[in-house]
C-alpha positions as a LaTeX table, in Angstrom:
\begin{tabular}{lrrr}
\hline
Residue & $x$ (\AA) & $y$ (\AA) & $z$ (\AA) \\
\hline
Met1 & 77.45 & 91.24 & 94.98 \\
Lys2 & 80.21 & 93.30 & 96.30 \\
Leu3 & 81.60 & 92.34 & 99.53 \\
Arg4 & 82.93 & 95.12 & 101.81 \\
Met5 & 85.84 & 94.20 & 103.98 \\
Met6 & 85.72 & 95.60 & 107.46 \\
Met7 & 88.78 & 97.62 & 108.38 \\
Ser8 & 89.94 & 98.53 & 111.72 \\
Pro9 & 91.06 & 102.36 & 112.37 \\
Trp10 & 94.60 & 101.31 & 112.59 \\
Asp11 & 94.45 & 99.83 & 109.11 \\
Arg12 & 92.95 & 102.78 & 107.38 \\
Trp13 & 95.80 & 105.04 & 108.73 \\
Tyr14 & 98.41 & 102.41 & 107.80 \\
Ser15 & 100.88 & 103.56 & 105.09 \\
Thr16 & 104.46 & 102.52 & 103.96 \\
Ser17 & 105.29 & 105.96 & 102.86 \\
Cys18 & 106.19 & 109.11 & 104.77 \\
Cys19 & 106.68 & 112.86 & 104.02 \\
Leu20 & 105.47 & 111.88 & 100.37 \\
Cys21 & 108.80 & 110.73 & 99.29 \\
Cys22 & 110.34 & 108.06 & 101.28 \\
His23 & 109.62 & 104.60 & 102.78 \\
Val24 & 108.67 & 104.40 & 106.47 \\
Arg25 & 111.99 & 102.44 & 107.16 \\
Thr26 & 113.96 & 105.15 & 105.47 \\
Gly27 & 112.10 & 107.87 & 107.43 \\
Thr28 & 112.55 & 106.03 & 110.82 \\
Ile29 & 116.26 & 105.51 & 109.95 \\
Ile30 & 116.84 & 109.26 & 109.18 \\
Leu31 & 114.64 & 110.11 & 112.35 \\
Gly32 & 116.67 & 107.93 & 114.62 \\
Val33 & 120.15 & 109.21 & 113.13 \\
Trp34 & 118.94 & 112.90 & 113.54 \\
Tyr35 & 117.91 & 112.29 & 117.13 \\
Met36 & 121.16 & 110.54 & 117.72 \\
Leu37 & 123.18 & 113.76 & 116.31 \\
Ile38 & 121.15 & 116.17 & 118.52 \\
Asn39 & 121.79 & 114.21 & 121.59 \\
Ala40 & 125.51 & 113.74 & 120.84 \\
Val41 & 126.05 & 117.54 & 120.46 \\
Val42 & 124.11 & 118.01 & 123.61 \\
Leu43 & 126.24 & 115.35 & 125.44 \\
Leu44 & 129.54 & 117.01 & 124.12 \\
Ile45 & 128.52 & 120.25 & 125.34 \\
Leu46 & 127.40 & 119.17 & 128.79 \\
Leu47 & 130.81 & 117.05 & 128.91 \\
Thr48 & 132.74 & 120.06 & 128.05 \\
Ala49 & 131.20 & 121.99 & 130.82 \\
Leu50 & 131.89 & 119.43 & 133.36 \\
Ser51 & 135.57 & 119.38 & 132.19 \\
Asp52 & 135.88 & 123.03 & 132.82 \\
Pro53 & 133.03 & 124.33 & 135.13 \\
Glu54 & 134.55 & 127.60 & 135.96 \\
Lys55 & 134.41 & 128.57 & 132.16 \\
Tyr56 & 131.06 & 127.27 & 131.33 \\
His57 & 129.27 & 128.05 & 134.62 \\
Leu58 & 126.64 & 130.82 & 134.54 \\
Thr59 & 126.34 & 132.64 & 137.84 \\
Ser60 & 122.92 & 134.07 & 139.08 \\
Ala61 & 124.01 & 137.53 & 138.37 \\
Glu62 & 124.70 & 136.87 & 134.88 \\
Leu63 & 121.18 & 135.29 & 134.47 \\
Ala64 & 119.36 & 137.54 & 136.49 \\
Asn65 & 117.83 & 135.07 & 138.58 \\
Asp66 & 117.95 & 133.94 & 142.10 \\
Leu67 & 118.79 & 130.23 & 141.26 \\
Asp68 & 121.55 & 128.80 & 139.00 \\
Val69 & 120.12 & 127.17 & 135.93 \\
Met70 & 122.20 & 123.89 & 136.13 \\
Asp71 & 124.76 & 122.73 & 138.85 \\
Asp72 & 127.05 & 119.75 & 138.43 \\
Ala73 & 124.52 & 117.20 & 139.84 \\
Asn74 & 121.78 & 118.16 & 137.05 \\
Met75 & 124.42 & 118.37 & 134.45 \\
Cys76 & 125.54 & 114.67 & 135.23 \\
Ile77 & 121.81 & 113.63 & 135.04 \\
Ala78 & 121.35 & 115.60 & 131.81 \\
Ser79 & 124.42 & 113.90 & 130.47 \\
Ala80 & 123.12 & 110.34 & 131.69 \\
Ile81 & 119.75 & 110.98 & 129.91 \\
Ser82 & 121.59 & 112.17 & 126.73 \\
Leu83 & 123.61 & 109.00 & 126.68 \\
Leu84 & 120.56 & 107.03 & 127.05 \\
Met85 & 118.66 & 108.83 & 124.15 \\
Ile86 & 121.67 & 108.11 & 122.02 \\
Leu87 & 121.19 & 104.45 & 122.81 \\
Ile88 & 117.41 & 104.31 & 122.26 \\
Cys89 & 117.76 & 106.27 & 118.93 \\
Gly90 & 120.44 & 103.79 & 117.60 \\
Met91 & 118.32 & 100.91 & 118.55 \\
Ala92 & 115.50 & 102.31 & 116.59 \\
Ala93 & 117.78 & 102.99 & 113.44 \\
Tyr94 & 119.32 & 99.52 & 113.71 \\
Gly95 & 115.95 & 97.88 & 114.29 \\
Ala96 & 114.35 & 99.56 & 111.05 \\
Tyr97 & 117.61 & 98.72 & 109.06 \\
Lys98 & 117.85 & 95.04 & 110.29 \\
Leu99 & 114.08 & 94.54 & 110.49 \\
Arg100 & 113.51 & 93.98 & 113.95 \\
Ala101 & 110.65 & 95.30 & 115.32 \\
Ala102 & 111.33 & 94.93 & 119.07 \\
Trp103 & 114.33 & 97.19 & 118.88 \\
Ile104 & 111.79 & 100.18 & 117.69 \\
Ile105 & 109.73 & 99.98 & 120.78 \\
Pro106 & 111.73 & 102.10 & 123.14 \\
Phe107 & 112.07 & 104.87 & 120.76 \\
Phe108 & 108.30 & 104.65 & 120.00 \\
Cys109 & 107.62 & 104.92 & 123.84 \\
Tyr110 & 109.86 & 107.90 & 124.12 \\
Gln111 & 107.81 & 109.72 & 121.24 \\
Ile112 & 104.72 & 109.03 & 123.18 \\
Phe113 & 105.99 & 110.30 & 126.24 \\
Asp114 & 107.39 & 113.42 & 124.48 \\
Phe115 & 104.13 & 113.92 & 123.01 \\
Ala116 & 102.15 & 113.79 & 126.51 \\
Leu117 & 104.53 & 116.17 & 127.85 \\
Asn118 & 103.76 & 118.80 & 125.12 \\
Ala119 & 100.08 & 118.15 & 125.44 \\
Leu120 & 100.37 & 118.84 & 129.17 \\
Val121 & 102.17 & 122.02 & 128.55 \\
Ala122 & 99.38 & 123.25 & 126.27 \\
Val123 & 96.74 & 122.40 & 128.75 \\
Ser124 & 98.75 & 124.16 & 131.39 \\
Ile125 & 98.96 & 127.32 & 129.27 \\
Val126 & 95.00 & 127.02 & 128.75 \\
Val127 & 94.28 & 126.62 & 132.43 \\
Tyr128 & 96.88 & 129.07 & 133.75 \\
Pro129 & 97.43 & 131.65 & 131.07 \\
Asn130 & 99.46 & 134.03 & 133.57 \\
Thr131 & 102.41 & 131.81 & 133.38 \\
Ile132 & 103.47 & 133.26 & 130.10 \\
Gln133 & 103.78 & 136.67 & 131.77 \\
Asp134 & 105.69 & 135.16 & 134.72 \\
Tyr135 & 108.15 & 133.45 & 132.31 \\
Leu136 & 108.81 & 136.50 & 130.38 \\
Gln137 & 109.53 & 138.45 & 133.69 \\
Gln138 & 112.23 & 135.70 & 134.61 \\
Leu139 & 114.07 & 136.29 & 131.22 \\
Pro140 & 117.29 & 138.33 & 131.14 \\
Asp141 & 116.81 & 141.96 & 130.66 \\
Asn142 & 119.26 & 141.62 & 127.35 \\
Phe143 & 116.89 & 138.91 & 125.92 \\
Pro144 & 115.94 & 139.87 & 122.43 \\
Tyr145 & 112.54 & 141.28 & 121.84 \\
Lys146 & 111.47 & 140.85 & 125.37 \\
Glu147 & 109.86 & 144.32 & 125.68 \\
Glu148 & 108.02 & 143.76 & 122.39 \\
Val149 & 106.59 & 140.46 & 123.49 \\
Ala150 & 105.81 & 141.63 & 127.13 \\
Ala151 & 103.71 & 144.66 & 125.46 \\
Leu152 & 101.28 & 142.27 & 123.92 \\
Ser153 & 98.11 & 141.38 & 125.44 \\
Asn154 & 97.51 & 138.24 & 127.47 \\
Ile155 & 95.03 & 136.60 & 125.15 \\
Cys156 & 97.25 & 137.21 & 122.16 \\
Leu157 & 100.18 & 135.76 & 123.81 \\
Val158 & 98.18 & 132.73 & 124.86 \\
Leu159 & 96.98 & 132.17 & 121.23 \\
Val160 & 100.35 & 132.52 & 119.67 \\
Val161 & 101.86 & 129.98 & 122.37 \\
Leu162 & 99.01 & 127.69 & 121.70 \\
Leu163 & 99.34 & 127.92 & 117.63 \\
Phe164 & 103.11 & 127.36 & 117.99 \\
Ile165 & 102.92 & 124.43 & 120.49 \\
Gly166 & 99.87 & 123.06 & 118.30 \\
Cys167 & 101.87 & 122.91 & 115.29 \\
Ile168 & 104.81 & 121.13 & 117.28 \\
Ile169 & 102.09 & 118.75 & 118.66 \\
Gly170 & 100.88 & 117.83 & 115.19 \\
Phe171 & 104.39 & 117.42 & 113.64 \\
Lys172 & 105.24 & 115.07 & 116.70 \\
Ala173 & 102.00 & 113.14 & 116.13 \\
Tyr174 & 102.90 & 112.57 & 112.29 \\
Leu175 & 106.39 & 111.41 & 113.45 \\
Ile176 & 104.70 & 109.07 & 115.90 \\
Ala177 & 102.62 & 107.76 & 112.98 \\
Cys178 & 105.39 & 107.16 & 110.75 \\
Val179 & 107.36 & 105.22 & 113.34 \\
Trp180 & 104.24 & 103.11 & 114.13 \\
Asn181 & 103.99 & 102.39 & 110.41 \\
Cys182 & 107.52 & 101.33 & 110.39 \\
Tyr183 & 106.81 & 99.00 & 113.26 \\
Arg184 & 103.87 & 97.45 & 111.61 \\
Tyr185 & 105.81 & 96.91 & 108.35 \\
Val186 & 109.00 & 95.52 & 109.87 \\
Ser187 & 106.44 & 93.30 & 111.98 \\
Gly188 & 104.66 & 92.00 & 109.01 \\
Arg189 & 107.85 & 91.57 & 106.99 \\
Gly190 & 109.52 & 89.48 & 109.49 \\
Gly191 & 106.43 & 87.22 & 109.69 \\
Ser192 & 106.20 & 86.81 & 105.98 \\
Glu193 & 109.73 & 85.79 & 105.64 \\
Ile194 & 109.09 & 82.60 & 107.59 \\
Leu195 & 109.84 & 79.61 & 105.20 \\
Leu196 & 107.90 & 76.56 & 105.04 \\
Tyr197 & 109.56 & 73.35 & 105.12 \\
Val198 & 107.94 & 70.96 & 102.85 \\
Thr199 & 109.19 & 67.06 & 103.24 \\
Thr200 & 108.90 & 64.83 & 100.21 \\
Asn201 & 110.46 & 61.46 & 100.78 \\
Asp202 & 113.99 & 62.18 & 102.05 \\
Thr203 & 114.20 & 65.64 & 100.60 \\
Thr204 & 113.63 & 68.79 & 102.58 \\
Ser205 & 113.11 & 72.00 & 100.66 \\
Ser206 & 112.45 & 75.39 & 101.81 \\
Thr207 & 110.22 & 77.68 & 99.74 \\
Pro208 & 108.34 & 80.87 & 100.29 \\
Pro209 & 104.76 & 80.59 & 101.43 \\
Ser210 & 103.66 & 82.29 & 98.04 \\
Arg211 & 105.33 & 79.40 & 95.99 \\
Val212 & 103.91 & 76.61 & 97.58 \\
Arg213 & 102.12 & 74.39 & 94.98 \\
Leu214 & 99.03 & 72.54 & 96.39 \\
Pro215 & 98.38 & 69.07 & 95.08 \\
Asp216 & 95.41 & 68.17 & 92.79 \\
Pro217 & 92.49 & 67.45 & 95.10 \\
Thr218 & 91.53 & 64.25 & 93.35 \\
Thr219 & 94.96 & 62.99 & 93.52 \\
Phe220 & 95.28 & 64.11 & 97.33 \\
Ala221 & 91.83 & 62.42 & 97.97 \\
Ala222 & 93.19 & 59.00 & 96.34 \\
Cys223 & 96.21 & 59.09 & 98.44 \\
Leu224 & 94.16 & 59.27 & 101.69 \\
Pro225 & 93.45 & 55.97 & 103.57 \\
Pro226 & 89.87 & 54.88 & 103.88 \\
Ser227 & 87.87 & 56.03 & 106.79 \\
Pro228 & 86.81 & 53.59 & 109.22 \\
Phe229 & 83.28 & 55.15 & 109.45 \\
Ser230 & 82.83 & 55.06 & 105.93 \\
Cys231 & 79.87 & 52.96 & 104.58 \\
Gln232 & 81.04 & 49.66 & 102.99 \\
Pro233 & 78.59 & 47.10 & 101.15 \\
Thr234 & 78.08 & 44.09 & 103.11 \\
Val235 & 77.87 & 40.56 & 101.36 \\
Ile236 & 75.03 & 38.47 & 102.45 \\
\hline
\end{tabular}
């Protein structure tokens, strides 16, 4: 008779490999370093713009818009967010490298938040399809292919944008699964490395759980003291 083990849905999707070529730890480290580099470049650009605002400030006439895109206060907030993202991504890469699962949780939460924002954008486009045309009208006149894109029908624009956002959401979901698998792997690896301390006489030895040798059942039973509730013959 074959026994079928019940597996949870999380265990069915669990895998220690990602992108068909590397381990989930390696993938998480690469992903964390990549996000760190992107946010470091963004932070460098923002700090450069803050150091010389007259050179890098875009006026409303240049953007063909009534409002400026970013003032000094928004740039400071964006710089703080970029710095926080560098810290979170660095924690994820360090946690995956040093087998510390708790350090991966902030990056995983950021991925969930980013995925939810992209899903809300897709839902808003389905509910309000005219927002694409409004966004195209706000673009500068010298924006490449603005007239060609605006000439398309509203339904075609919605389908193209939804297809593009759907690909992004699918890719982000795969990255979330990779980081979650890395978290599970690191958590399981940390639990399996707990050593058992076996005390024999005056000597204490530490051995892995897989190498602990159990005693013979007959020998082990002979060493046990007799039970007070065991039946003993009475002499008359």
